mmCIF file of C-alpha atoms in Angstrom:
data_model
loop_
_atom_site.group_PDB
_atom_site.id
_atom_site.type_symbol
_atom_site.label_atom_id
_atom_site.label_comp_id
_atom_site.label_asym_id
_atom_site.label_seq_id
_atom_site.Cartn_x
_atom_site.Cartn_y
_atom_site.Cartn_z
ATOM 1 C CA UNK A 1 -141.541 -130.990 -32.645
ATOM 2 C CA UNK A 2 -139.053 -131.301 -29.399
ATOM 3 C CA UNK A 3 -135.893 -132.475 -29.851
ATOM 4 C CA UNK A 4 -135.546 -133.496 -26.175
ATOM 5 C CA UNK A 5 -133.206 -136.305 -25.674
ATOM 6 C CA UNK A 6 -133.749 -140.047 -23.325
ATOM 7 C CA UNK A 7 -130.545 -141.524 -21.426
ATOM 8 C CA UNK A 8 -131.707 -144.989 -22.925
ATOM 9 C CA UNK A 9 -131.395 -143.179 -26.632
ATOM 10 C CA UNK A 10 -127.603 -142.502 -26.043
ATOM 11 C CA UNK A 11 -124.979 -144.652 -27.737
ATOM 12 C CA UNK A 12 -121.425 -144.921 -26.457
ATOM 13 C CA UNK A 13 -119.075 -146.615 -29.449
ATOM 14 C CA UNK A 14 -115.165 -147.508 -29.294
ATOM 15 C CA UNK A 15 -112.660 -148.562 -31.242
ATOM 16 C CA UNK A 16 -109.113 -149.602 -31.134
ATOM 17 C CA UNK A 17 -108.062 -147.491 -33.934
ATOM 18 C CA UNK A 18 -107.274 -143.671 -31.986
ATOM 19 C CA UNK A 19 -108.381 -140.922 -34.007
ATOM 20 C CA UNK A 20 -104.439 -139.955 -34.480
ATOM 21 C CA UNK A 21 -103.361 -143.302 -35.699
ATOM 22 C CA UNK A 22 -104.327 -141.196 -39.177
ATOM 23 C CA UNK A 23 -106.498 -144.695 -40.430
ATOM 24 C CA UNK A 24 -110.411 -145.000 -40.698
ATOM 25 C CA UNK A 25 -112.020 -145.619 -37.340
ATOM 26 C CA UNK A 26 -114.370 -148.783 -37.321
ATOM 27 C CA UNK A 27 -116.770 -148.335 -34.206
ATOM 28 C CA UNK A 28 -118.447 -151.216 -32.152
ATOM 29 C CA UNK A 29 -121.334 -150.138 -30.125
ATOM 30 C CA UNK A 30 -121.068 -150.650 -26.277
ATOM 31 C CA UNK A 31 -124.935 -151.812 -25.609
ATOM 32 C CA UNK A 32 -124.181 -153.259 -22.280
ATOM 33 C CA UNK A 33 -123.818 -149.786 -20.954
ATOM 34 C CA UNK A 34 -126.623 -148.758 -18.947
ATOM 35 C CA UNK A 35 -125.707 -145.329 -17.320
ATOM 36 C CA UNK A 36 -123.476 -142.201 -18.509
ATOM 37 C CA UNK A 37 -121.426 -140.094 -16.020
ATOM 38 C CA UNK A 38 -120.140 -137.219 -17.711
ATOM 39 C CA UNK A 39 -117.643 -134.925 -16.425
ATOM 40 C CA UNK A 40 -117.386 -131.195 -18.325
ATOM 41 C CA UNK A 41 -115.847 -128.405 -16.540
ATOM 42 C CA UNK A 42 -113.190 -125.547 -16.434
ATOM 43 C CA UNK A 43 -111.050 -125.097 -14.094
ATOM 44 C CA UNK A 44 -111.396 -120.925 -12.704
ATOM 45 C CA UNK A 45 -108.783 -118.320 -12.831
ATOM 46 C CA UNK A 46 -110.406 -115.321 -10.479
ATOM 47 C CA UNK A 47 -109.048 -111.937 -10.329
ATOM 48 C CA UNK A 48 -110.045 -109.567 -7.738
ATOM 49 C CA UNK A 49 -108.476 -105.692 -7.624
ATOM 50 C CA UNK A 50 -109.555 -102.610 -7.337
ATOM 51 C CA UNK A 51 -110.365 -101.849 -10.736
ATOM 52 C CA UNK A 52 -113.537 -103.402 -10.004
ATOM 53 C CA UNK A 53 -116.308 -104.262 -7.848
ATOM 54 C CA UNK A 54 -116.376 -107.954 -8.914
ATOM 55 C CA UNK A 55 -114.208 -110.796 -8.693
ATOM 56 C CA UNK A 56 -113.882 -111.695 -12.685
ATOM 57 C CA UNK A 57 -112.841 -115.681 -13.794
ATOM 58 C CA UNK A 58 -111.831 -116.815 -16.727
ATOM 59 C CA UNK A 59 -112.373 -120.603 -17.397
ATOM 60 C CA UNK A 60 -108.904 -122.694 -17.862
ATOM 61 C CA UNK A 61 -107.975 -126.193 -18.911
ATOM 62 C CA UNK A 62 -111.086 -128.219 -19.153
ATOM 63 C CA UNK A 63 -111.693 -131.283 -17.218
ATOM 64 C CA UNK A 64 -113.397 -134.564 -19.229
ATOM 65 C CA UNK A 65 -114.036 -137.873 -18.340
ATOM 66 C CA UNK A 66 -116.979 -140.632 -18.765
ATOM 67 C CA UNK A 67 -117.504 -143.131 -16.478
ATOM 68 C CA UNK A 68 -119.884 -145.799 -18.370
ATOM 69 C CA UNK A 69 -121.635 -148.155 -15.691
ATOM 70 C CA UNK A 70 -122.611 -151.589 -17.363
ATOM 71 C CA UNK A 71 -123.853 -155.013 -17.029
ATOM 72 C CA UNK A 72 -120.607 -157.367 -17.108
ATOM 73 C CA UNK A 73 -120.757 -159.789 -19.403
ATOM 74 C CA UNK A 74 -117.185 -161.960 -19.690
ATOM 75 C CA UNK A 75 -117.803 -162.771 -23.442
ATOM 76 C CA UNK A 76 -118.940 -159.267 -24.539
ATOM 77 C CA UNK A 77 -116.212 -157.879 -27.255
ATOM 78 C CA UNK A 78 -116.476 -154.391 -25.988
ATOM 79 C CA UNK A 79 -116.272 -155.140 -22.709
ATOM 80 C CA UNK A 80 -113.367 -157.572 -23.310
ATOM 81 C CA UNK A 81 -111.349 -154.650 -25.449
ATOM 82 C CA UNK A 82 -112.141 -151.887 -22.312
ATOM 83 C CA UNK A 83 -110.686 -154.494 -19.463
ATOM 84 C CA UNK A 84 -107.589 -154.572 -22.227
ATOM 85 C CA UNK A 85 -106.890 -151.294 -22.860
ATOM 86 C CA UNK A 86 -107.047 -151.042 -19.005
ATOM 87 C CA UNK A 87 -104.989 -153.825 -17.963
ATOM 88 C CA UNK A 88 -101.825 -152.531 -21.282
ATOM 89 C CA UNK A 89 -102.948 -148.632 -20.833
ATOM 90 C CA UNK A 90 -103.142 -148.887 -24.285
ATOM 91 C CA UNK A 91 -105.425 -145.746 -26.130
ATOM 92 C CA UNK A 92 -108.695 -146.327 -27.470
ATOM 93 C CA UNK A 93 -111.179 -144.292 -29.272
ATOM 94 C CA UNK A 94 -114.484 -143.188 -27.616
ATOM 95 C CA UNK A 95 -117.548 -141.789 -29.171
ATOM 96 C CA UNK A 96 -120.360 -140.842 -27.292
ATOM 97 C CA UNK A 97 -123.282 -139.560 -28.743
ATOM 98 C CA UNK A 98 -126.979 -138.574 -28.368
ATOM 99 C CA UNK A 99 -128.688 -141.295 -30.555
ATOM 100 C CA UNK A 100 -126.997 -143.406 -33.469
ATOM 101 C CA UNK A 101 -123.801 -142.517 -35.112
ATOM 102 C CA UNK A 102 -125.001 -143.330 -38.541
ATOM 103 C CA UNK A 103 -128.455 -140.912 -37.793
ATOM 104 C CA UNK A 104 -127.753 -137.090 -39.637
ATOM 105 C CA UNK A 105 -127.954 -134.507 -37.005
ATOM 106 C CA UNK A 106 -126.791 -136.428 -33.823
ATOM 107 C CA UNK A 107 -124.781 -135.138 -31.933
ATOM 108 C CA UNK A 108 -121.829 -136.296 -29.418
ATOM 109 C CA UNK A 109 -118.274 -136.498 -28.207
ATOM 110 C CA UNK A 110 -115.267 -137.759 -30.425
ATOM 111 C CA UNK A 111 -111.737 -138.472 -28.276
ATOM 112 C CA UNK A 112 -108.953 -140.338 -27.682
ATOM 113 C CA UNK A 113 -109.020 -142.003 -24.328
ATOM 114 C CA UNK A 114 -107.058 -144.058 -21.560
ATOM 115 C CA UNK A 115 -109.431 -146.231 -19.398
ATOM 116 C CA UNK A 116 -107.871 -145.527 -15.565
ATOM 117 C CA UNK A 117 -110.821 -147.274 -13.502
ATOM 118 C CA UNK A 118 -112.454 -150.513 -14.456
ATOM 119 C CA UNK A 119 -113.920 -151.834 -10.833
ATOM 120 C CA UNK A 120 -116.511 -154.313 -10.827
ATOM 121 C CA UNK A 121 -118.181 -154.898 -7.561
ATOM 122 C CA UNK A 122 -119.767 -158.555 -7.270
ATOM 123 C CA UNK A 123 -123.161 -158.149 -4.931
ATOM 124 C CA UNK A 124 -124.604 -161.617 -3.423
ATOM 125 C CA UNK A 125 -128.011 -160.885 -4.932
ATOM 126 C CA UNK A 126 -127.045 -158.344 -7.868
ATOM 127 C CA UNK A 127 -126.119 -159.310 -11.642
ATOM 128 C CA UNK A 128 -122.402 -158.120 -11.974
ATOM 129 C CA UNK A 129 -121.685 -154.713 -13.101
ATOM 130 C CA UNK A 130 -118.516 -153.184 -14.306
ATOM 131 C CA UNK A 131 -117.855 -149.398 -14.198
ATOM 132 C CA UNK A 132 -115.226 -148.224 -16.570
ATOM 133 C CA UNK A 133 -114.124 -144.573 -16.246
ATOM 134 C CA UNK A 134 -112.100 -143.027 -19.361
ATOM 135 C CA UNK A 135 -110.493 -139.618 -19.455
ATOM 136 C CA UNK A 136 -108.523 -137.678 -22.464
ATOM 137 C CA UNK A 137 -105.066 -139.804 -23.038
ATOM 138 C CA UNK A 138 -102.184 -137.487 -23.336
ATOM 139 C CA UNK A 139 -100.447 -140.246 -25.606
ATOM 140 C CA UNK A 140 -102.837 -139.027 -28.490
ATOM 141 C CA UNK A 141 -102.584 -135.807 -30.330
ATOM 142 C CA UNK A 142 -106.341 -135.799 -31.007
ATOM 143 C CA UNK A 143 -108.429 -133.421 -29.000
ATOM 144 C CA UNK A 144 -111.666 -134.060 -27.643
ATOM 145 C CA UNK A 145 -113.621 -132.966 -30.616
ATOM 146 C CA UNK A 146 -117.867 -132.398 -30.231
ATOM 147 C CA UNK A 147 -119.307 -133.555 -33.714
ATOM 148 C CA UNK A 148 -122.283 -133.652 -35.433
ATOM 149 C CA UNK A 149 -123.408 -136.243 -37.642
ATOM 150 C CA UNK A 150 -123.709 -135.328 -41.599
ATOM 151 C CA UNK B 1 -116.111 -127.204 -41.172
ATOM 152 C CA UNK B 2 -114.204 -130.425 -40.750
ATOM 153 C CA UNK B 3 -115.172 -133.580 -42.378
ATOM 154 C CA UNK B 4 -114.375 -136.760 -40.462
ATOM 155 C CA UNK B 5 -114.910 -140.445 -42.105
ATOM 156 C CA UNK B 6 -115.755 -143.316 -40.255
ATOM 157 C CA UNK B 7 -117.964 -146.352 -39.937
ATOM 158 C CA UNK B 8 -120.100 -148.402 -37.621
ATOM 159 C CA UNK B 9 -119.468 -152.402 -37.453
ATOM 160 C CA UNK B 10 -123.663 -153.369 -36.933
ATOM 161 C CA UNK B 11 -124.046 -157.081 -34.894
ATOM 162 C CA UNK B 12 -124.887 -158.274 -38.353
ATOM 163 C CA UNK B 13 -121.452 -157.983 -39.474
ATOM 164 C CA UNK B 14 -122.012 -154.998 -42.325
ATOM 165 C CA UNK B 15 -120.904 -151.850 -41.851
ATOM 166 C CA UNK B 16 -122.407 -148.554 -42.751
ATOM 167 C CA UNK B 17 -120.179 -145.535 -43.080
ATOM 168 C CA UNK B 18 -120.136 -142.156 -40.855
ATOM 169 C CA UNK B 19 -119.575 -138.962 -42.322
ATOM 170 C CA UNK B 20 -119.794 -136.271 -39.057
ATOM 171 C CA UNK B 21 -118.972 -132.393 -38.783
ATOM 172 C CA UNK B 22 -116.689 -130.832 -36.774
ATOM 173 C CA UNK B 23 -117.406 -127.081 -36.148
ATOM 174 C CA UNK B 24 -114.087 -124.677 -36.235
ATOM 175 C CA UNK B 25 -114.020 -121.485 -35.048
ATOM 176 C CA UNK B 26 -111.664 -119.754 -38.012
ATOM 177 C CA UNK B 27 -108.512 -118.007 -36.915
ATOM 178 C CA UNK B 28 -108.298 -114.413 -36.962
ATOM 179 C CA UNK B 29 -105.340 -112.972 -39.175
ATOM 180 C CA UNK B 30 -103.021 -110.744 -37.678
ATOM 181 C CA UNK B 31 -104.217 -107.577 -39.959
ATOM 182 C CA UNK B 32 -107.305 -108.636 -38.073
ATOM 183 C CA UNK B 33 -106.648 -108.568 -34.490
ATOM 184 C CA UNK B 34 -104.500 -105.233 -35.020
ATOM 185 C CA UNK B 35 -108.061 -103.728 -36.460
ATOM 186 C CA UNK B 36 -109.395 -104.944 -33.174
ATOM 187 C CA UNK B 37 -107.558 -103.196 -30.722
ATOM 188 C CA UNK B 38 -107.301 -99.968 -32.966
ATOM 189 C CA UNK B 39 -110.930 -100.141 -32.901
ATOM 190 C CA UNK B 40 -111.578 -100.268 -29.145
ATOM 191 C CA UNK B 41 -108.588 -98.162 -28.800
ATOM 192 C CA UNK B 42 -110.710 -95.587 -30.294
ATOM 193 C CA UNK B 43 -114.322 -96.354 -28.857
ATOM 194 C CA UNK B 44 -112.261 -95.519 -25.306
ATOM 195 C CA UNK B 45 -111.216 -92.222 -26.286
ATOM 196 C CA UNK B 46 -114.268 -92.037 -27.566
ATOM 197 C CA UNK B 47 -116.070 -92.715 -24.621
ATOM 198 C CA UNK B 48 -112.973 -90.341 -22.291
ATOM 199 C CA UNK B 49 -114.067 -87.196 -24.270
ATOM 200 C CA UNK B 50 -115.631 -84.159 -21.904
ATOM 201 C CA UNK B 51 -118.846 -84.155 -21.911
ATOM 202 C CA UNK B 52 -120.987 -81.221 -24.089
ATOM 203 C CA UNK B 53 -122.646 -78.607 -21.524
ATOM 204 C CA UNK B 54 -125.993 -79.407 -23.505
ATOM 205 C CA UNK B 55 -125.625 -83.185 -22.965
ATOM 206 C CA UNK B 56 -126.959 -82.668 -19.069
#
């Protein structure tokens, strides 16, 4: 058996309890979303001397975000609570996993996040989208945490 | 390994509770790391030593 994953088996979940408020997290599913931009890299430190034939790197401070493309619909709870925490820059929690977060052995992406994009372009012959891009809030203490489903 | 509690609020309006893993890499003591770097310390001399004629 393959454990190969499909985009459409992903779940993204929020809540408006951050991970460092210290109280029990109660997530909603966002099922409007429809694609998954992920951002995951370190930024490079590269030496090069004469001690060595090669330029050596080693990986710095880690750059995160998710931008979560989705059909808009105004009287959607999730998508209501992301155009909030937007429009206060208040910090939410984000969970985005590979299948369902009550499934043992998923696996995904636990953080603390600030939305800082929510555009949503209106096209004359397109149903209305809403992209909402969220990236690691300094105003939590909790860091991004990958987690695995017991 | 780290246990962290939630729970998921289904359409329904129950709620079925989350138990996930978080993996942490244990710290190393400082007794530890000092064993470390005697330990390479002496794999480099190690490896500096001259050469036995009967090695070639």
């Amino acid at each position: 058996m393959t454990t190969t994953k499909l985009g459409l088996d992903g779940k993204v979940y929020v809540s408006t309890t951050r991970h460092d408020d210290g109280g029990s997290i109660t997530w909603s599913e966002f099922d409007l979303v429809e694609s998954v931009e992920h951002e995951q890299s370190k930024a490079e430190a590269t030496a090069r001397n004469r001690s060595s034939k090669f330029a050596k790197t080693a990986g710095g401070t880690r750059q995160v975000s998710y931008t979560l493309s989705a059909t808009y619909d105004a009287s959607d709870a999730v998508i209501t609570l992301l155009q909030t925490a937007y429009n206060s820059d208040t910090v939410i929690a984000l969970a985005v996993m590979d299948g369902d977060i009550t499934t043992t052995g998923e696996k995904g992406f636990y953080m603390d996040v600030e939305v800082v994009s929510a555009p949503k372009p209106e096209d004359l012959d397109e149903i209305d989208s809403i992209q909402f891009k969220v990236v690691p809030a300094i105003k939590s203490t909790f860091e991004p945490t990958p987690v695995t489903i017991a | 390994m780290k246990i962290m509690k939630s729970r998921l609020r289904r359409p329904d309006g129950t709620f079925a509770e989350i138990t996930a893993k978080v993996s942490e890499k244990p710290k190393k003591t400082q007794a530890e790391k000092d064993a470390e770097v005697a330990a390479q310390f002496e794999a480099n001399l190690k490896n500096q030593e001259p050469k036995q004629a009967g090695d070639r």
